[in-house]
Amino acid sequence: MGRQVIAASSSLLAGVWIVALSSIPSAQSYRDQLASGVEASKIVTAYDAMTVIVPITMIGAWIISSRWLRQLHDAATASSPIAIRRNRTWVFWSWIVPVVSLWFPKNLIEDLLKANGSDEAKSLIGRDTMTWWLTWVGFALVNNISIVAAFDASSDYVPIRPELEIAAACLLTGSYLVWIRIIRVLGD
């Protein structure tokens, strides 16, 4: 199942980069259409068509990763009922429940690495898990900044922000690189 998690995570990363790169010409296209008098609500760009990729791949990655993590959770708690701090329910829901989503998933991964017991797994706890988690949370925050900024924006505001899209893609890339190591260490 680890391979499926890698494939789903890779799809998410590819989707984020496709959207980020499409945002560059699309922002200019948006400006050009706005300058030519097209009403903001009627402007269409390639970015608009591409943005659907991210939620689809993110939901897929979440479901596949959660199934895999649930299997690891079950195996860890079968051998030691106190190996994992959170119960099985949190394996799935910790990623989306407000507030706890800021640290429960990191706790789960660290507990699974400890339960694994290998020196390689233990070496990932600390700096590597913190890097993975901070870049993931950073991606999520940066990815949502442009959405929030558009709420009270003026009529000439360009809602496509390539600088934020590229920054989010870079953060996700950093998170992905560590995540792949975690997946490989935890295995199937």
mmCIF file with all atom_site columns, C-alpha atoms in Angstrom:
data_model
loop_
_atom_site.group_PDB
_atom_site.id
_atom_site.type_symbol
_atom_site.label_atom_id
_atom_site.label_alt_id
_atom_site.label_comp_id
_atom_site.label_asym_id
_atom_site.label_entity_id
_atom_site.label_seq_id
_atom_site.pdbx_PDB_ins_code
_atom_site.Cartn_x
_atom_site.Cartn_y
_atom_site.Cartn_z
_atom_site.occupancy
_atom_site.B_iso_or_equiv
_atom_site.pdbx_formal_charge
_atom_site.auth_seq_id
_atom_site.auth_comp_id
_atom_site.auth_asym_id
_atom_site.auth_atom_id
_atom_site.pdbx_PDB_model_num
ATOM 1   C CA . MET A 1 1   ? 0.000   0.000  0.000   1.00 0.00 ? 1   MET A CA 1
ATOM 2   C CA . GLY A 1 2   ? 3.017   2.287  0.470   1.00 0.00 ? 2   GLY A CA 1
ATOM 3   C CA . ARG A 1 3   ? 3.437   2.415  -3.301  1.00 0.00 ? 3   ARG A CA 1
ATOM 4   C CA . GLN A 1 4   ? -0.149  3.613  -3.678  1.00 0.00 ? 4   GLN A CA 1
ATOM 5   C CA . VAL A 1 5   ? 0.527   6.360  -1.138  1.00 0.00 ? 5   VAL A CA 1
ATOM 6   C CA . ILE A 1 6   ? 3.623   7.411  -3.080  1.00 0.00 ? 6   ILE A CA 1
ATOM 7   C CA . ALA A 1 7   ? 1.617   7.425  -6.331  1.00 0.00 ? 7   ALA A CA 1
ATOM 8   C CA . ALA A 1 8   ? -1.216  9.466  -4.785  1.00 0.00 ? 8   ALA A CA 1
ATOM 9   C CA . SER A 1 9   ? 1.239   11.893 -3.178  1.00 0.00 ? 9   SER A CA 1
ATOM 10  C CA . SER A 1 10  ? 3.111   12.245 -6.465  1.00 0.00 ? 10  SER A CA 1
ATOM 11  C CA . SER A 1 11  ? -0.170  12.983 -8.252  1.00 0.00 ? 11  SER A CA 1
ATOM 12  C CA . LEU A 1 12  ? -0.953  15.717 -5.747  1.00 0.00 ? 12  LEU A CA 1
ATOM 13  C CA . LEU A 1 13  ? 2.494   17.261 -6.164  1.00 0.00 ? 13  LEU A CA 1
ATOM 14  C CA . ALA A 1 14  ? 2.212   17.137 -9.962  1.00 0.00 ? 14  ALA A CA 1
ATOM 15  C CA . GLY A 1 15  ? -1.254  18.696 -9.801  1.00 0.00 ? 15  GLY A CA 1
ATOM 16  C CA . VAL A 1 16  ? -0.065  21.519 -7.567  1.00 0.00 ? 16  VAL A CA 1
ATOM 17  C CA . TRP A 1 17  ? 2.828   22.281 -9.932  1.00 0.00 ? 17  TRP A CA 1
ATOM 18  C CA . ILE A 1 18  ? 0.552   22.183 -13.002 1.00 0.00 ? 18  ILE A CA 1
ATOM 19  C CA . VAL A 1 19  ? -1.777  24.692 -11.361 1.00 0.00 ? 19  VAL A CA 1
ATOM 20  C CA . ALA A 1 20  ? 1.128   26.845 -10.150 1.00 0.00 ? 20  ALA A CA 1
ATOM 21  C CA . LEU A 1 21  ? 2.732   26.994 -13.583 1.00 0.00 ? 21  LEU A CA 1
ATOM 22  C CA . SER A 1 22  ? -0.595  27.672 -15.304 1.00 0.00 ? 22  SER A CA 1
ATOM 23  C CA . SER A 1 23  ? -1.134  30.600 -12.937 1.00 0.00 ? 23  SER A CA 1
ATOM 24  C CA . ILE A 1 24  ? 1.709   32.592 -14.532 1.00 0.00 ? 24  ILE A CA 1
ATOM 25  C CA . PRO A 1 25  ? 0.201   33.136 -18.004 1.00 0.00 ? 25  PRO A CA 1
ATOM 26  C CA . SER A 1 26  ? -3.316  33.042 -16.559 1.00 0.00 ? 26  SER A CA 1
ATOM 27  C CA . ALA A 1 27  ? -2.678  36.021 -14.276 1.00 0.00 ? 27  ALA A CA 1
ATOM 28  C CA . GLN A 1 28  ? -1.613  38.063 -17.294 1.00 0.00 ? 28  GLN A CA 1
ATOM 29  C CA . SER A 1 29  ? -4.588  36.809 -19.296 1.00 0.00 ? 29  SER A CA 1
ATOM 30  C CA . TYR A 1 30  ? -6.873  37.860 -16.436 1.00 0.00 ? 30  TYR A CA 1
ATOM 31  C CA . ARG A 1 31  ? -5.314  41.349 -16.381 1.00 0.00 ? 31  ARG A CA 1
ATOM 32  C CA . ASP A 1 32  ? -5.632  41.652 -20.163 1.00 0.00 ? 32  ASP A CA 1
ATOM 33  C CA . GLN A 1 33  ? -9.279  40.597 -20.135 1.00 0.00 ? 33  GLN A CA 1
ATOM 34  C CA . LEU A 1 34  ? -10.044 42.950 -17.256 1.00 0.00 ? 34  LEU A CA 1
ATOM 35  C CA . ALA A 1 35  ? -8.311  45.831 -19.085 1.00 0.00 ? 35  ALA A CA 1
ATOM 36  C CA . SER A 1 36  ? -10.319 45.121 -22.244 1.00 0.00 ? 36  SER A CA 1
ATOM 37  C CA . GLY A 1 37  ? -13.550 45.586 -20.320 1.00 0.00 ? 37  GLY A CA 1
ATOM 38  C CA . VAL A 1 38  ? -14.563 41.994 -19.625 1.00 0.00 ? 38  VAL A CA 1
ATOM 39  C CA . GLU A 1 39  ? -16.560 41.810 -16.409 1.00 0.00 ? 39  GLU A CA 1
ATOM 40  C CA . ALA A 1 40  ? -14.531 40.060 -13.678 1.00 0.00 ? 40  ALA A CA 1
ATOM 41  C CA . SER A 1 41  ? -17.204 37.387 -13.175 1.00 0.00 ? 41  SER A CA 1
ATOM 42  C CA . LYS A 1 42  ? -17.010 36.451 -16.873 1.00 0.00 ? 42  LYS A CA 1
ATOM 43  C CA . ILE A 1 43  ? -13.213 36.113 -17.131 1.00 0.00 ? 43  ILE A CA 1
ATOM 44  C CA . VAL A 1 44  ? -12.013 32.585 -17.891 1.00 0.00 ? 44  VAL A CA 1
ATOM 45  C CA . THR A 1 45  ? -8.394  31.405 -17.881 1.00 0.00 ? 45  THR A CA 1
ATOM 46  C CA . ALA A 1 46  ? -6.536  28.106 -18.124 1.00 0.00 ? 46  ALA A CA 1
ATOM 47  C CA . TYR A 1 47  ? -5.896  28.402 -14.391 1.00 0.00 ? 47  TYR A CA 1
ATOM 48  C CA . ASP A 1 48  ? -9.647  28.273 -13.752 1.00 0.00 ? 48  ASP A CA 1
ATOM 49  C CA . ALA A 1 49  ? -9.857  24.963 -15.588 1.00 0.00 ? 49  ALA A CA 1
ATOM 50  C CA . MET A 1 50  ? -6.764  23.545 -13.869 1.00 0.00 ? 50  MET A CA 1
ATOM 51  C CA . THR A 1 51  ? -7.600  24.369 -10.251 1.00 0.00 ? 51  THR A CA 1
ATOM 52  C CA . VAL A 1 52  ? -9.965  21.397 -10.007 1.00 0.00 ? 52  VAL A CA 1
ATOM 53  C CA . ILE A 1 53  ? -6.904  19.119 -10.187 1.00 0.00 ? 53  ILE A CA 1
ATOM 54  C CA . VAL A 1 54  ? -5.683  20.039 -6.696  1.00 0.00 ? 54  VAL A CA 1
ATOM 55  C CA . PRO A 1 55  ? -8.779  19.171 -4.626  1.00 0.00 ? 55  PRO A CA 1
ATOM 56  C CA . ILE A 1 56  ? -9.316  15.951 -6.578  1.00 0.00 ? 56  ILE A CA 1
ATOM 57  C CA . THR A 1 57  ? -5.734  14.747 -6.100  1.00 0.00 ? 57  THR A CA 1
ATOM 58  C CA . MET A 1 58  ? -5.684  15.992 -2.493  1.00 0.00 ? 58  MET A CA 1
ATOM 59  C CA . ILE A 1 59  ? -8.826  14.061 -1.568  1.00 0.00 ? 59  ILE A CA 1
ATOM 60  C CA . GLY A 1 60  ? -7.456  10.976 -3.305  1.00 0.00 ? 60  GLY A CA 1
ATOM 61  C CA . ALA A 1 61  ? -4.129  11.260 -1.489  1.00 0.00 ? 61  ALA A CA 1
ATOM 62  C CA . TRP A 1 62  ? -5.919  11.791 1.834   1.00 0.00 ? 62  TRP A CA 1
ATOM 63  C CA . ILE A 1 63  ? -8.104  8.694  1.415   1.00 0.00 ? 63  ILE A CA 1
ATOM 64  C CA . ILE A 1 64  ? -5.281  6.430  0.216   1.00 0.00 ? 64  ILE A CA 1
ATOM 65  C CA . SER A 1 65  ? -2.849  7.707  2.864   1.00 0.00 ? 65  SER A CA 1
ATOM 66  C CA . SER A 1 66  ? -5.459  7.331  5.598   1.00 0.00 ? 66  SER A CA 1
ATOM 67  C CA . ARG A 1 67  ? -6.155  3.713  4.625   1.00 0.00 ? 67  ARG A CA 1
ATOM 68  C CA . TRP A 1 68  ? -2.427  2.958  4.720   1.00 0.00 ? 68  TRP A CA 1
ATOM 69  C CA . LEU A 1 69  ? -1.924  4.792  8.015   1.00 0.00 ? 69  LEU A CA 1
ATOM 70  C CA . ARG A 1 70  ? -4.911  2.939  9.510   1.00 0.00 ? 70  ARG A CA 1
ATOM 71  C CA . GLN A 1 71  ? -3.244  -0.388 8.616   1.00 0.00 ? 71  GLN A CA 1
ATOM 72  C CA . LEU A 1 72  ? -0.017  0.769  10.258  1.00 0.00 ? 72  LEU A CA 1
ATOM 73  C CA . HIS A 1 73  ? -1.965  2.012  13.300  1.00 0.00 ? 73  HIS A CA 1
ATOM 74  C CA . ASP A 1 74  ? -3.744  -1.334 13.632  1.00 0.00 ? 74  ASP A CA 1
ATOM 75  C CA . ALA A 1 75  ? -0.468  -3.268 13.382  1.00 0.00 ? 75  ALA A CA 1
ATOM 76  C CA . ALA A 1 76  ? 1.256   -1.015 15.932  1.00 0.00 ? 76  ALA A CA 1
ATOM 77  C CA . THR A 1 77  ? -1.587  -1.175 18.465  1.00 0.00 ? 77  THR A CA 1
ATOM 78  C CA . ALA A 1 78  ? -1.972  -4.951 18.003  1.00 0.00 ? 78  ALA A CA 1
ATOM 79  C CA . SER A 1 79  ? 1.571   -5.457 19.274  1.00 0.00 ? 79  SER A CA 1
ATOM 80  C CA . SER A 1 80  ? 1.399   -2.669 21.873  1.00 0.00 ? 80  SER A CA 1
ATOM 81  C CA . PRO A 1 81  ? -1.963  -1.068 22.709  1.00 0.00 ? 81  PRO A CA 1
ATOM 82  C CA . ILE A 1 82  ? -0.265  2.106  23.982  1.00 0.00 ? 82  ILE A CA 1
ATOM 83  C CA . ALA A 1 83  ? 2.102   2.544  21.014  1.00 0.00 ? 83  ALA A CA 1
ATOM 84  C CA . ILE A 1 84  ? -0.074  5.232  19.412  1.00 0.00 ? 84  ILE A CA 1
ATOM 85  C CA . ARG A 1 85  ? -1.356  8.236  21.388  1.00 0.00 ? 85  ARG A CA 1
ATOM 86  C CA . ARG A 1 86  ? -4.574  8.701  19.406  1.00 0.00 ? 86  ARG A CA 1
ATOM 87  C CA . ASN A 1 87  ? -7.275  6.169  18.687  1.00 0.00 ? 87  ASN A CA 1
ATOM 88  C CA . ARG A 1 88  ? -7.994  4.776  15.240  1.00 0.00 ? 88  ARG A CA 1
ATOM 89  C CA . THR A 1 89  ? -10.654 7.401  14.429  1.00 0.00 ? 89  THR A CA 1
ATOM 90  C CA . TRP A 1 90  ? -8.043  10.147 14.387  1.00 0.00 ? 90  TRP A CA 1
ATOM 91  C CA . VAL A 1 91  ? -6.010  8.431  11.661  1.00 0.00 ? 91  VAL A CA 1
ATOM 92  C CA . PHE A 1 92  ? -8.614  9.604  9.154   1.00 0.00 ? 92  PHE A CA 1
ATOM 93  C CA . TRP A 1 93  ? -10.156 12.694 10.752  1.00 0.00 ? 93  TRP A CA 1
ATOM 94  C CA . SER A 1 94  ? -7.059  14.349 12.217  1.00 0.00 ? 94  SER A CA 1
ATOM 95  C CA . TRP A 1 95  ? -6.150  15.755 8.797   1.00 0.00 ? 95  TRP A CA 1
ATOM 96  C CA . ILE A 1 96  ? -9.320  17.839 8.449   1.00 0.00 ? 96  ILE A CA 1
ATOM 97  C CA . VAL A 1 97  ? -10.699 18.601 11.919  1.00 0.00 ? 97  VAL A CA 1
ATOM 98  C CA . PRO A 1 98  ? -9.916  22.260 12.631  1.00 0.00 ? 98  PRO A CA 1
ATOM 99  C CA . VAL A 1 99  ? -7.248  23.039 15.215  1.00 0.00 ? 99  VAL A CA 1
ATOM 100 C CA . VAL A 1 100 ? -6.185  19.425 15.907  1.00 0.00 ? 100 VAL A CA 1
ATOM 101 C CA . SER A 1 101 ? -5.177  19.113 12.247  1.00 0.00 ? 101 SER A CA 1
ATOM 102 C CA . LEU A 1 102 ? -2.252  21.363 13.150  1.00 0.00 ? 102 LEU A CA 1
ATOM 103 C CA . TRP A 1 103 ? -0.513  18.649 15.193  1.00 0.00 ? 103 TRP A CA 1
ATOM 104 C CA . PHE A 1 104 ? -2.409  15.310 15.416  1.00 0.00 ? 104 PHE A CA 1
ATOM 105 C CA . PRO A 1 105 ? -1.126  13.987 12.053  1.00 0.00 ? 105 PRO A CA 1
ATOM 106 C CA . LYS A 1 106 ? 2.468   14.787 13.049  1.00 0.00 ? 106 LYS A CA 1
ATOM 107 C CA . ASN A 1 107 ? 1.944   12.973 16.368  1.00 0.00 ? 107 ASN A CA 1
ATOM 108 C CA . LEU A 1 108 ? 0.563   9.957  14.513  1.00 0.00 ? 108 LEU A CA 1
ATOM 109 C CA . ILE A 1 109 ? 3.532   9.754  12.155  1.00 0.00 ? 109 ILE A CA 1
ATOM 110 C CA . GLU A 1 110 ? 6.031   10.097 15.007  1.00 0.00 ? 110 GLU A CA 1
ATOM 111 C CA . ASP A 1 111 ? 4.227   7.384  16.988  1.00 0.00 ? 111 ASP A CA 1
ATOM 112 C CA . LEU A 1 112 ? 4.275   5.079  13.958  1.00 0.00 ? 112 LEU A CA 1
ATOM 113 C CA . LEU A 1 113 ? 7.990   5.725  13.459  1.00 0.00 ? 113 LEU A CA 1
ATOM 114 C CA . LYS A 1 114 ? 8.651   4.942  17.150  1.00 0.00 ? 114 LYS A CA 1
ATOM 115 C CA . ALA A 1 115 ? 6.528   1.788  16.930  1.00 0.00 ? 115 ALA A CA 1
ATOM 116 C CA . ASN A 1 116 ? 8.492   0.710  13.844  1.00 0.00 ? 116 ASN A CA 1
ATOM 117 C CA . GLY A 1 117 ? 11.538  0.511  16.086  1.00 0.00 ? 117 GLY A CA 1
ATOM 118 C CA . SER A 1 118 ? 14.223  0.613  13.400  1.00 0.00 ? 118 SER A CA 1
ATOM 119 C CA . ASP A 1 119 ? 17.154  2.985  13.768  1.00 0.00 ? 119 ASP A CA 1
ATOM 120 C CA . GLU A 1 120 ? 16.220  4.549  10.438  1.00 0.00 ? 120 GLU A CA 1
ATOM 121 C CA . ALA A 1 121 ? 12.656  5.193  11.622  1.00 0.00 ? 121 ALA A CA 1
ATOM 122 C CA . LYS A 1 122 ? 13.834  6.689  14.906  1.00 0.00 ? 122 LYS A CA 1
ATOM 123 C CA . SER A 1 123 ? 16.293  8.935  13.047  1.00 0.00 ? 123 SER A CA 1
ATOM 124 C CA . LEU A 1 124 ? 13.395  10.583 11.183  1.00 0.00 ? 124 LEU A CA 1
ATOM 125 C CA . ILE A 1 125 ? 11.724  11.701 14.420  1.00 0.00 ? 125 ILE A CA 1
ATOM 126 C CA . GLY A 1 126 ? 12.545  15.296 15.261  1.00 0.00 ? 126 GLY A CA 1
ATOM 127 C CA . ARG A 1 127 ? 14.130  17.384 12.545  1.00 0.00 ? 127 ARG A CA 1
ATOM 128 C CA . ASP A 1 128 ? 12.767  15.372 9.617   1.00 0.00 ? 128 ASP A CA 1
ATOM 129 C CA . THR A 1 129 ? 9.218   15.041 10.911  1.00 0.00 ? 129 THR A CA 1
ATOM 130 C CA . MET A 1 130 ? 9.250   18.722 11.878  1.00 0.00 ? 130 MET A CA 1
ATOM 131 C CA . THR A 1 131 ? 10.476  19.704 8.401   1.00 0.00 ? 131 THR A CA 1
ATOM 132 C CA . TRP A 1 132 ? 7.811   17.517 6.796   1.00 0.00 ? 132 TRP A CA 1
ATOM 133 C CA . TRP A 1 133 ? 5.073   18.891 8.989   1.00 0.00 ? 133 TRP A CA 1
ATOM 134 C CA . LEU A 1 134 ? 6.005   22.590 8.856   1.00 0.00 ? 134 LEU A CA 1
ATOM 135 C CA . THR A 1 135 ? 6.313   22.532 5.074   1.00 0.00 ? 135 THR A CA 1
ATOM 136 C CA . TRP A 1 136 ? 2.935   20.740 4.826   1.00 0.00 ? 136 TRP A CA 1
ATOM 137 C CA . VAL A 1 137 ? 1.205   23.266 7.095   1.00 0.00 ? 137 VAL A CA 1
ATOM 138 C CA . GLY A 1 138 ? 3.014   26.095 5.273   1.00 0.00 ? 138 GLY A CA 1
ATOM 139 C CA . PHE A 1 139 ? 1.705   24.747 1.957   1.00 0.00 ? 139 PHE A CA 1
ATOM 140 C CA . ALA A 1 140 ? -1.840  24.639 3.309   1.00 0.00 ? 140 ALA A CA 1
ATOM 141 C CA . LEU A 1 141 ? -1.631  28.197 4.652   1.00 0.00 ? 141 LEU A CA 1
ATOM 142 C CA . VAL A 1 142 ? -0.031  29.749 1.566   1.00 0.00 ? 142 VAL A CA 1
ATOM 143 C CA . ASN A 1 143 ? -2.427  27.841 -0.659  1.00 0.00 ? 143 ASN A CA 1
ATOM 144 C CA . ASN A 1 144 ? -5.349  29.527 1.109   1.00 0.00 ? 144 ASN A CA 1
ATOM 145 C CA . ILE A 1 145 ? -4.000  33.083 1.383   1.00 0.00 ? 145 ILE A CA 1
ATOM 146 C CA . SER A 1 146 ? -5.162  34.119 -2.085  1.00 0.00 ? 146 SER A CA 1
ATOM 147 C CA . ILE A 1 147 ? -8.649  32.765 -1.394  1.00 0.00 ? 147 ILE A CA 1
ATOM 148 C CA . VAL A 1 148 ? -8.955  34.835 1.769   1.00 0.00 ? 148 VAL A CA 1
ATOM 149 C CA . ALA A 1 149 ? -7.415  37.917 0.098   1.00 0.00 ? 149 ALA A CA 1
ATOM 150 C CA . ALA A 1 150 ? -10.096 37.873 -2.605  1.00 0.00 ? 150 ALA A CA 1
ATOM 151 C CA . PHE A 1 151 ? -12.981 38.237 -0.124  1.00 0.00 ? 151 PHE A CA 1
ATOM 152 C CA . ASP A 1 152 ? -12.794 42.020 0.258   1.00 0.00 ? 152 ASP A CA 1
ATOM 153 C CA . ALA A 1 153 ? -10.872 42.781 -2.913  1.00 0.00 ? 153 ALA A CA 1
ATOM 154 C CA . SER A 1 154 ? -11.590 45.690 -5.229  1.00 0.00 ? 154 SER A CA 1
ATOM 155 C CA . SER A 1 155 ? -13.081 45.097 -8.682  1.00 0.00 ? 155 SER A CA 1
ATOM 156 C CA . ASP A 1 156 ? -9.651  45.396 -10.335 1.00 0.00 ? 156 ASP A CA 1
ATOM 157 C CA . TYR A 1 157 ? -8.080  42.767 -8.074  1.00 0.00 ? 157 TYR A CA 1
ATOM 158 C CA . VAL A 1 158 ? -6.431  39.868 -9.920  1.00 0.00 ? 158 VAL A CA 1
ATOM 159 C CA . PRO A 1 159 ? -7.273  36.751 -7.890  1.00 0.00 ? 159 PRO A CA 1
ATOM 160 C CA . ILE A 1 160 ? -4.650  34.605 -9.609  1.00 0.00 ? 160 ILE A CA 1
ATOM 161 C CA . ARG A 1 161 ? -1.428  34.978 -7.606  1.00 0.00 ? 161 ARG A CA 1
ATOM 162 C CA . PRO A 1 162 ? 1.463   33.121 -9.275  1.00 0.00 ? 162 PRO A CA 1
ATOM 163 C CA . GLU A 1 163 ? 3.851   34.103 -6.483  1.00 0.00 ? 163 GLU A CA 1
ATOM 164 C CA . LEU A 1 164 ? 1.647   32.354 -3.930  1.00 0.00 ? 164 LEU A CA 1
ATOM 165 C CA . GLU A 1 165 ? 1.016   29.352 -6.178  1.00 0.00 ? 165 GLU A CA 1
ATOM 166 C CA . ILE A 1 166 ? 4.757   28.868 -6.782  1.00 0.00 ? 166 ILE A CA 1
ATOM 167 C CA . ALA A 1 167 ? 5.548   29.355 -3.077  1.00 0.00 ? 167 ALA A CA 1
ATOM 168 C CA . ALA A 1 168 ? 2.900   26.767 -2.159  1.00 0.00 ? 168 ALA A CA 1
ATOM 169 C CA . ALA A 1 169 ? 4.275   24.325 -4.747  1.00 0.00 ? 169 ALA A CA 1
ATOM 170 C CA . CYS A 1 170 ? 7.810   24.776 -3.361  1.00 0.00 ? 170 CYS A CA 1
ATOM 171 C CA . LEU A 1 171 ? 6.604   24.138 0.192   1.00 0.00 ? 171 LEU A CA 1
ATOM 172 C CA . LEU A 1 172 ? 4.716   21.037 -0.917  1.00 0.00 ? 172 LEU A CA 1
ATOM 173 C CA . THR A 1 173 ? 7.826   19.802 -2.728  1.00 0.00 ? 173 THR A CA 1
ATOM 174 C CA . GLY A 1 174 ? 9.825   20.106 0.498   1.00 0.00 ? 174 GLY A CA 1
ATOM 175 C CA . SER A 1 175 ? 7.130   18.257 2.408   1.00 0.00 ? 175 SER A CA 1
ATOM 176 C CA . TYR A 1 176 ? 6.874   15.585 -0.284  1.00 0.00 ? 176 TYR A CA 1
ATOM 177 C CA . LEU A 1 177 ? 10.613  14.839 -0.232  1.00 0.00 ? 177 LEU A CA 1
ATOM 178 C CA . VAL A 1 178 ? 10.510  14.028 3.480   1.00 0.00 ? 178 VAL A CA 1
ATOM 179 C CA . TRP A 1 179 ? 7.104   12.303 3.234   1.00 0.00 ? 179 TRP A CA 1
ATOM 180 C CA . ILE A 1 180 ? 8.474   9.861  0.655   1.00 0.00 ? 180 ILE A CA 1
ATOM 181 C CA . ARG A 1 181 ? 11.294  8.934  3.054   1.00 0.00 ? 181 ARG A CA 1
ATOM 182 C CA . ILE A 1 182 ? 8.754   8.384  5.844   1.00 0.00 ? 182 ILE A CA 1
ATOM 183 C CA . ILE A 1 183 ? 6.625   6.159  3.598   1.00 0.00 ? 183 ILE A CA 1
ATOM 184 C CA . ARG A 1 184 ? 9.616   4.069  2.551   1.00 0.00 ? 184 ARG A CA 1
ATOM 185 C CA . VAL A 1 185 ? 10.749  3.593  6.144   1.00 0.00 ? 185 VAL A CA 1
ATOM 186 C CA . LEU A 1 186 ? 7.277   2.638  7.381   1.00 0.00 ? 186 LEU A CA 1
ATOM 187 C CA . GLY A 1 187 ? 6.788   0.385  4.349   1.00 0.00 ? 187 GLY A CA 1
ATOM 188 C CA . ASP A 1 188 ? 3.692   -1.634 3.551   1.00 0.00 ? 188 ASP A CA 1
#
